[in-house]
Each structure stands twice: as structure tokens, then as C-alpha cells.
């Protein structure tokens, strides 16, 4: 709505609507002090005031609605921001935990790698030692008067000089060796060829047969049929017979030839 005020006619015009009638306009000039003129002026002012109030109320309602929407939007944005911050902090915590776990795994890996390297070095050293032992054993030389067989050195006692089992062992020990320990059929066949009967390094200890190196007889051994029988009650030492190609228990005070093993 548009309004206009005609100072000459003392009237308000707006879209063809006059606040004063034509008769009133004829009776009221610009400087007229009649009551009609003051009423018209007061009506005009009230109309303008009412229009202003309506416009202000309308604008205030719109502003309030906008403020409400703006407040809701700010609330949603703030809530979303807080949720994002919380999620960010949680992700940072998980990241820090993963960093710690990764660091621990790296330390464990380095420790395992170090242990592995130590094991590899130890293995290589053992392999080298075994290689050297085999080399030394293969290249082992026997003293003068000793016989080499399967990388071992054997001393065969002089012929015609028999000794008891203890005497034979003492002779071997004086040479830095001991009576022969037979562990294979090949070794048995080698020893039996020396004499008809030969002392070996096996004797009885509390009903068990024990080698001169302190180990007990493992398995059945190479006994003659029916042996050991301890027929004399004191057959505590063992000899090997060339004819039987096997072991026999006999008294230790008997005298036979012997074979030492280094």
C-alpha cells in the first residue's frame, strides 16, 4: 500500500483512498484549527502508527522464526562438531595404541632377529667344529706299534705275554688308552683275528655289564649261545673267541692276550 500526503489540500491519498471526505477537505485548510482538521490529522497519525506496528510485528515474527531456525542450525552444527571431535579423539587414541603396538612388535622382531642370528652363528660354528672333527678323525695317525682300523687306533698285545683282565687294562691305561670297546660286528671281526682268546673292556658290576668308559651295555651284545652264564659264580669279565666269533664271560683272574683302543 502506498500513501501520499497533500500539503496543499491537507489530505492523505493512497491508491485512490482518501482519509478525509471532500466536504471535510473544503472546510479544512492547512492552517485550519477546527476540530475536524485535528481529528483527520490524528486519524492519519494513528493509521501510520498502526501500519508501522503491523510491519514491525510482521518483521519481528519473521526475524524470530529465522532466529529459531538459525539457533537450531547452530545447535546441529555444534552437536556435529562435538561428535566429530569425539570421534577424532577416539581415532587418535586408537592411532597411539597402534603406534605403541607397532613399536613393541618392531622391538620383538629385532630381538627375534638377533636370537636367530645367534642361532645361525652357533649352528655354523658347530658345523665347522664337526667338519674339523671329521677331518681330524679321517687324518688321524696312529703311534708306532698301533694298527689303524675304521679311523681308530688299536694296540695288539705281544704274543705269548698273557695277563689277567686287570693287568691287561693297566697296560692299556699306561699307553693312554683302555681295553677295546666293541660296538659293531666289523670291530668284533677285527679284534677276534688277533688271538684265539682276547680280553675286551667289558665286566660285570652289580649284575650289569659295564664298559671301561663307564657306560652300560646297550642291547644284547654279541654273546655266544647260552652266555653269559656265570657258571663258576665269579665270571665277571668278558673275552672274545676267534673260533666262536662271540663273547663269553669268564673269571677275571684268567690270563689272555688283549687289545687296547685309543
mmCIF file of C-alpha atoms in Angstrom:
data_model
loop_
_atom_site.group_PDB
_atom_site.id
_atom_site.type_symbol
_atom_site.label_atom_id
_atom_site.label_comp_id
_atom_site.label_asym_id
_atom_site.label_seq_id
_atom_site.Cartn_x
_atom_site.Cartn_y
_atom_site.Cartn_z
ATOM 1 C CA UNK A 1 0.000 0.000 0.000
ATOM 2 C CA UNK A 2 1.369 3.456 -0.951
ATOM 3 C CA UNK A 3 0.396 6.615 0.876
ATOM 4 C CA UNK A 4 0.849 10.288 -0.014
ATOM 5 C CA UNK A 5 0.123 13.458 1.865
ATOM 6 C CA UNK A 6 -1.040 16.544 0.020
ATOM 7 C CA UNK A 7 0.145 19.590 1.930
ATOM 8 C CA UNK A 8 -1.995 21.942 -0.077
ATOM 9 C CA UNK A 9 -5.190 20.076 0.357
ATOM 10 C CA UNK A 10 -4.425 18.838 3.866
ATOM 11 C CA UNK A 11 -5.229 15.163 2.894
ATOM 12 C CA UNK A 12 -3.634 11.751 2.704
ATOM 13 C CA UNK A 13 -4.032 9.878 -0.542
ATOM 14 C CA UNK A 14 -3.290 6.231 -1.164
ATOM 15 C CA UNK A 15 -4.335 4.105 -4.142
ATOM 16 C CA UNK A 16 -7.439 6.294 -4.609
ATOM 17 C CA UNK A 17 -8.468 6.101 -0.904
ATOM 18 C CA UNK A 18 -8.841 9.411 0.956
ATOM 19 C CA UNK A 19 -8.809 9.631 4.729
ATOM 20 C CA UNK A 20 -10.924 12.814 4.527
ATOM 21 C CA UNK A 21 -14.152 13.340 2.662
ATOM 22 C CA UNK A 22 -14.489 16.064 0.028
ATOM 23 C CA UNK A 23 -16.687 18.107 2.307
ATOM 24 C CA UNK A 24 -14.170 17.961 5.085
ATOM 25 C CA UNK A 25 -11.378 18.960 2.740
ATOM 26 C CA UNK A 26 -13.366 22.012 1.686
ATOM 27 C CA UNK A 27 -13.826 23.053 5.267
ATOM 28 C CA UNK A 28 -10.247 22.427 6.473
ATOM 29 C CA UNK A 29 -7.228 24.145 5.127
ATOM 30 C CA UNK A 30 -3.565 23.693 6.010
ATOM 31 C CA UNK A 31 -3.736 26.219 8.806
ATOM 32 C CA UNK A 32 -7.215 25.461 9.942
ATOM 33 C CA UNK A 33 -7.641 24.846 13.640
ATOM 34 C CA UNK A 34 -11.084 23.329 13.536
ATOM 35 C CA UNK A 35 -11.730 20.058 15.376
ATOM 36 C CA UNK A 36 -12.407 18.283 12.102
ATOM 37 C CA UNK A 37 -8.939 19.007 10.868
ATOM 38 C CA UNK A 38 -7.324 17.777 14.081
ATOM 39 C CA UNK A 39 -9.375 14.584 14.050
ATOM 40 C CA UNK A 40 -8.310 13.917 10.480
ATOM 41 C CA UNK A 41 -4.706 14.522 11.359
ATOM 42 C CA UNK A 42 -4.966 12.281 14.402
ATOM 43 C CA UNK A 43 -6.584 9.533 12.306
ATOM 44 C CA UNK A 44 -3.798 9.826 9.818
ATOM 45 C CA UNK A 45 -1.186 9.501 12.505
ATOM 46 C CA UNK A 46 -2.957 6.531 14.057
ATOM 47 C CA UNK A 47 -3.143 4.851 10.665
ATOM 48 C CA UNK A 48 0.521 5.387 10.065
ATOM 49 C CA UNK A 49 1.325 4.149 13.567
ATOM 50 C CA UNK A 50 -0.860 1.069 13.103
ATOM 51 C CA UNK A 51 0.772 0.322 9.769
ATOM 52 C CA UNK A 52 4.189 0.689 11.359
ATOM 53 C CA UNK A 53 3.218 -1.610 14.222
ATOM 54 C CA UNK A 54 1.891 -4.220 11.773
ATOM 55 C CA UNK A 55 5.052 -4.056 9.684
ATOM 56 C CA UNK A 56 7.265 -4.221 12.777
ATOM 57 C CA UNK A 57 5.258 -7.167 14.179
ATOM 58 C CA UNK A 58 5.463 -8.975 10.885
ATOM 59 C CA UNK A 59 9.190 -8.391 10.610
ATOM 60 C CA UNK A 60 9.687 -9.358 14.258
ATOM 61 C CA UNK A 61 7.858 -12.663 13.700
ATOM 62 C CA UNK A 62 9.949 -13.367 10.618
ATOM 63 C CA UNK A 63 13.114 -12.492 12.487
ATOM 64 C CA UNK A 64 12.087 -14.689 15.405
ATOM 65 C CA UNK A 65 11.393 -17.590 13.038
ATOM 66 C CA UNK A 66 14.739 -17.050 11.346
ATOM 67 C CA UNK A 67 16.447 -16.795 14.736
ATOM 68 C CA UNK A 68 14.821 -20.099 15.771
ATOM 69 C CA UNK A 69 15.959 -21.834 12.585
ATOM 70 C CA UNK A 70 19.398 -20.268 12.943
ATOM 71 C CA UNK A 71 19.600 -21.420 16.558
ATOM 72 C CA UNK A 72 18.570 -24.964 15.585
ATOM 73 C CA UNK A 73 21.138 -24.945 12.784
ATOM 74 C CA UNK A 74 23.855 -23.713 15.138
ATOM 75 C CA UNK A 75 22.849 -26.426 17.622
ATOM 76 C CA UNK A 76 23.074 -29.134 14.956
ATOM 77 C CA UNK A 77 26.394 -27.807 13.737
ATOM 78 C CA UNK A 78 27.743 -27.653 17.284
ATOM 79 C CA UNK A 79 26.486 -31.154 18.019
ATOM 80 C CA UNK A 80 28.029 -32.478 14.816
ATOM 81 C CA UNK A 81 31.284 -30.676 15.597
ATOM 82 C CA UNK A 82 31.388 -32.189 19.099
ATOM 83 C CA UNK A 83 30.680 -35.665 17.708
ATOM 84 C CA UNK A 84 33.432 -35.213 15.139
ATOM 85 C CA UNK A 85 35.837 -34.065 17.854
ATOM 86 C CA UNK A 86 34.939 -37.082 19.982
ATOM 87 C CA UNK A 87 35.427 -39.420 17.031
ATOM 88 C CA UNK A 88 38.694 -37.654 16.214
ATOM 89 C CA UNK A 89 39.938 -38.088 19.782
ATOM 90 C CA UNK A 90 38.936 -41.758 19.715
ATOM 91 C CA UNK A 91 40.768 -42.285 16.432
ATOM 92 C CA UNK A 92 43.814 -40.523 17.849
ATOM 93 C CA UNK A 93 43.718 -42.862 20.851
ATOM 94 C CA UNK A 94 43.481 -45.891 18.576
ATOM 95 C CA UNK A 95 46.293 -44.497 16.445
ATOM 96 C CA UNK A 96 48.506 -44.037 19.514
ATOM 97 C CA UNK A 97 47.735 -47.590 20.664
ATOM 98 C CA UNK A 98 48.627 -48.909 17.213
ATOM 99 C CA UNK A 99 51.876 -46.947 17.296
ATOM 100 C CA UNK A 100 52.753 -48.483 20.663
ATOM 101 C CA UNK A 101 51.812 -51.959 19.436
ATOM 102 C CA UNK A 102 53.827 -51.431 16.261
ATOM 103 C CA UNK A 103 56.810 -50.275 18.306
ATOM 104 C CA UNK A 104 56.549 -53.353 20.539
ATOM 105 C CA UNK A 105 56.319 -55.636 17.525
ATOM 106 C CA UNK A 106 59.343 -53.945 15.976
ATOM 107 C CA UNK A 107 61.309 -54.470 19.199
ATOM 108 C CA UNK A 108 60.227 -58.123 19.381
ATOM 109 C CA UNK A 109 61.177 -58.590 15.727
ATOM 110 C CA UNK A 110 64.613 -57.114 16.346
ATOM 111 C CA UNK A 111 65.065 -59.385 19.374
ATOM 112 C CA UNK A 112 63.985 -62.458 17.408
ATOM 113 C CA UNK A 113 66.261 -61.475 14.531
ATOM 114 C CA UNK A 114 69.174 -61.132 16.953
ATOM 115 C CA UNK A 115 68.377 -64.526 18.501
ATOM 116 C CA UNK A 116 68.083 -66.041 15.043
ATOM 117 C CA UNK A 117 71.450 -64.610 14.051
ATOM 118 C CA UNK A 118 72.992 -66.042 17.228
ATOM 119 C CA UNK A 119 71.500 -69.466 16.470
ATOM 120 C CA UNK A 120 72.771 -69.304 12.891
ATOM 121 C CA UNK A 121 76.239 -68.344 14.092
ATOM 122 C CA UNK A 122 76.175 -71.159 16.650
ATOM 123 C CA UNK A 123 74.997 -73.623 14.009
ATOM 124 C CA UNK A 124 77.732 -72.552 11.611
ATOM 125 C CA UNK A 125 80.342 -72.895 14.351
ATOM 126 C CA UNK A 126 79.085 -76.364 15.265
ATOM 127 C CA UNK A 127 79.135 -77.406 11.618
ATOM 128 C CA UNK A 128 82.685 -76.130 11.333
ATOM 129 C CA UNK A 129 83.672 -77.992 14.507
ATOM 130 C CA UNK A 130 82.067 -81.190 13.210
ATOM 131 C CA UNK A 131 83.848 -80.739 9.916
ATOM 132 C CA UNK A 132 87.155 -80.299 11.710
ATOM 133 C CA UNK A 133 86.481 -83.335 13.909
ATOM 134 C CA UNK A 134 85.741 -85.460 10.862
ATOM 135 C CA UNK A 135 88.818 -84.098 9.187
ATOM 136 C CA UNK A 136 90.963 -84.798 12.223
ATOM 137 C CA UNK A 137 89.454 -88.243 12.591
ATOM 138 C CA UNK A 138 89.990 -89.040 8.935
ATOM 139 C CA UNK A 139 93.553 -87.818 9.103
ATOM 140 C CA UNK A 140 94.217 -89.386 12.477
ATOM 141 C CA UNK A 141 97.600 -91.061 12.646
ATOM 142 C CA UNK A 142 98.412 -93.914 14.982
ATOM 143 C CA UNK A 143 101.525 -94.232 17.080
ATOM 144 C CA UNK A 144 104.234 -96.666 16.136
ATOM 145 C CA UNK A 145 103.190 -100.201 17.028
ATOM 146 C CA UNK A 146 99.457 -99.389 16.729
ATOM 147 C CA UNK A 147 97.102 -100.584 13.992
ATOM 148 C CA UNK A 148 94.537 -98.342 12.310
ATOM 149 C CA UNK A 149 91.044 -99.685 11.565
ATOM 150 C CA UNK A 150 87.955 -97.604 10.694
ATOM 151 C CA UNK A 151 89.676 -94.395 11.784
ATOM 152 C CA UNK A 152 90.564 -95.832 15.197
ATOM 153 C CA UNK A 153 93.919 -96.933 16.562
ATOM 154 C CA UNK A 154 94.358 -100.359 18.220
ATOM 155 C CA UNK A 155 97.270 -101.870 20.098
ATOM 156 C CA UNK A 156 97.546 -105.652 19.930
ATOM 157 C CA UNK A 157 99.395 -107.141 22.893
ATOM 158 C CA UNK A 158 102.646 -109.041 22.288
ATOM 159 C CA UNK A 159 102.186 -112.717 21.587
ATOM 160 C CA UNK A 160 102.960 -115.144 24.430
ATOM 161 C CA UNK A 161 102.591 -112.486 27.172
ATOM 162 C CA UNK A 162 99.061 -113.024 28.567
ATOM 163 C CA UNK A 163 97.735 -111.039 31.531
ATOM 164 C CA UNK A 164 94.709 -111.036 33.788
ATOM 165 C CA UNK A 165 91.842 -108.683 32.851
ATOM 166 C CA UNK A 166 93.056 -106.072 35.364
ATOM 167 C CA UNK A 167 96.678 -106.476 34.191
ATOM 168 C CA UNK A 168 95.644 -106.077 30.548
ATOM 169 C CA UNK A 169 93.641 -102.948 31.323
ATOM 170 C CA UNK A 170 96.502 -101.443 33.302
ATOM 171 C CA UNK A 171 98.819 -101.938 30.314
ATOM 172 C CA UNK A 172 96.350 -100.102 28.054
ATOM 173 C CA UNK A 173 95.965 -97.243 30.532
ATOM 174 C CA UNK A 174 99.737 -96.835 30.711
ATOM 175 C CA UNK A 175 99.638 -96.275 26.958
ATOM 176 C CA UNK A 176 96.967 -93.550 27.334
ATOM 177 C CA UNK A 177 94.195 -95.858 26.142
ATOM 178 C CA UNK A 178 91.929 -98.621 27.537
ATOM 179 C CA UNK A 179 90.687 -102.091 26.653
ATOM 180 C CA UNK A 180 88.754 -102.218 23.400
ATOM 181 C CA UNK A 181 85.021 -101.412 23.373
ATOM 182 C CA UNK A 182 83.245 -103.409 20.668
ATOM 183 C CA UNK A 183 80.122 -101.789 19.257
ATOM 184 C CA UNK A 184 79.876 -103.261 15.747
ATOM 185 C CA UNK A 185 80.208 -106.648 14.088
ATOM 186 C CA UNK A 186 83.054 -105.278 11.939
ATOM 187 C CA UNK A 187 85.011 -104.298 15.033
ATOM 188 C CA UNK A 188 84.358 -107.724 16.587
ATOM 189 C CA UNK A 189 85.693 -109.461 13.472
ATOM 190 C CA UNK A 190 88.801 -107.245 13.557
ATOM 191 C CA UNK A 191 89.565 -107.955 17.235
ATOM 192 C CA UNK A 192 88.977 -111.734 17.106
ATOM 193 C CA UNK A 193 91.661 -112.137 14.443
ATOM 194 C CA UNK A 194 94.419 -111.089 16.849
ATOM 195 C CA UNK A 195 94.384 -114.181 19.103
ATOM 196 C CA UNK A 196 92.406 -117.309 19.863
ATOM 197 C CA UNK A 197 91.021 -115.590 23.014
ATOM 198 C CA UNK A 198 91.242 -111.852 23.686
ATOM 199 C CA UNK A 199 90.254 -109.671 26.618
ATOM 200 C CA UNK A 200 87.826 -106.820 25.842
ATOM 201 C CA UNK A 201 86.804 -103.862 28.023
ATOM 202 C CA UNK A 202 83.523 -105.314 29.406
ATOM 203 C CA UNK A 203 82.960 -106.504 33.006
ATOM 204 C CA UNK A 204 80.126 -107.178 35.461
ATOM 205 C CA UNK A 205 79.104 -104.572 38.053
ATOM 206 C CA UNK A 206 76.174 -105.422 40.330
ATOM 207 C CA UNK A 207 74.528 -107.736 37.791
ATOM 208 C CA UNK A 208 75.006 -105.259 34.963
ATOM 209 C CA UNK A 209 77.624 -105.301 32.216
ATOM 210 C CA UNK A 210 79.669 -102.129 32.048
ATOM 211 C CA UNK A 211 82.250 -100.872 29.565
ATOM 212 C CA UNK A 212 85.551 -99.370 30.686
ATOM 213 C CA UNK A 213 84.339 -95.865 29.650
ATOM 214 C CA UNK A 214 81.586 -96.068 32.326
ATOM 215 C CA UNK A 215 78.648 -96.783 30.003
ATOM 216 C CA UNK A 216 76.477 -99.867 30.399
ATOM 217 C CA UNK A 217 75.980 -102.468 27.686
ATOM 218 C CA UNK A 218 73.194 -101.331 25.370
ATOM 219 C CA UNK A 219 71.254 -104.119 23.689
ATOM 220 C CA UNK A 220 72.003 -107.849 23.501
ATOM 221 C CA UNK A 221 75.655 -107.584 22.512
ATOM 222 C CA UNK A 222 77.492 -110.421 20.717
ATOM 223 C CA UNK A 223 77.283 -113.268 23.248
ATOM 224 C CA UNK A 224 77.879 -116.912 22.443
ATOM 225 C CA UNK A 225 74.831 -119.145 22.729
ATOM 226 C CA UNK A 226 73.978 -119.689 26.385
ATOM 227 C CA UNK A 227 76.231 -116.878 27.537
ATOM 228 C CA UNK A 228 76.692 -115.124 29.849
ATOM 229 C CA UNK A 229 76.004 -117.929 32.322
ATOM 230 C CA UNK A 230 78.386 -117.183 35.236
ATOM 231 C CA UNK A 231 78.936 -120.916 35.577
ATOM 232 C CA UNK A 232 81.750 -120.527 38.147
ATOM 233 C CA UNK A 233 79.910 -117.913 40.135
ATOM 234 C CA UNK A 234 82.611 -115.337 39.542
ATOM 235 C CA UNK A 235 82.679 -114.932 35.769
ATOM 236 C CA UNK A 236 82.747 -111.153 35.821
ATOM 237 C CA UNK A 237 84.990 -110.366 32.833
ATOM 238 C CA UNK A 238 84.497 -110.872 29.084
ATOM 239 C CA UNK A 239 86.672 -112.346 26.344
ATOM 240 C CA UNK A 240 86.083 -112.823 22.639
ATOM 241 C CA UNK A 241 86.851 -116.186 20.994
ATOM 242 C CA UNK A 242 88.215 -116.374 17.459
ATOM 243 C CA UNK A 243 86.533 -119.731 16.925
ATOM 244 C CA UNK A 244 83.125 -118.759 18.267
ATOM 245 C CA UNK A 245 83.370 -115.155 16.983
ATOM 246 C CA UNK A 246 81.370 -114.078 20.047
ATOM 247 C CA UNK A 247 81.657 -113.062 23.700
ATOM 248 C CA UNK A 248 81.983 -115.259 26.750
ATOM 249 C CA UNK A 249 82.031 -114.433 30.478
ATOM 250 C CA UNK A 250 84.972 -115.904 32.404
ATOM 251 C CA UNK A 251 86.764 -115.299 35.750
ATOM 252 C CA UNK A 252 88.819 -112.106 35.657
ATOM 253 C CA UNK A 253 91.955 -113.814 37.015
ATOM 254 C CA UNK A 254 92.455 -115.894 33.911
ATOM 255 C CA UNK A 255 95.258 -114.778 31.595
ATOM 256 C CA UNK A 256 94.714 -113.946 27.953
ATOM 257 C CA UNK A 257 96.083 -111.605 25.332
ATOM 258 C CA UNK A 258 94.326 -108.252 24.904
ATOM 259 C CA UNK A 259 93.633 -105.357 22.535
ATOM 260 C CA UNK A 260 93.748 -101.664 23.520
ATOM 261 C CA UNK A 261 91.745 -98.943 21.794
ATOM 262 C CA UNK A 262 92.730 -95.279 21.573
#
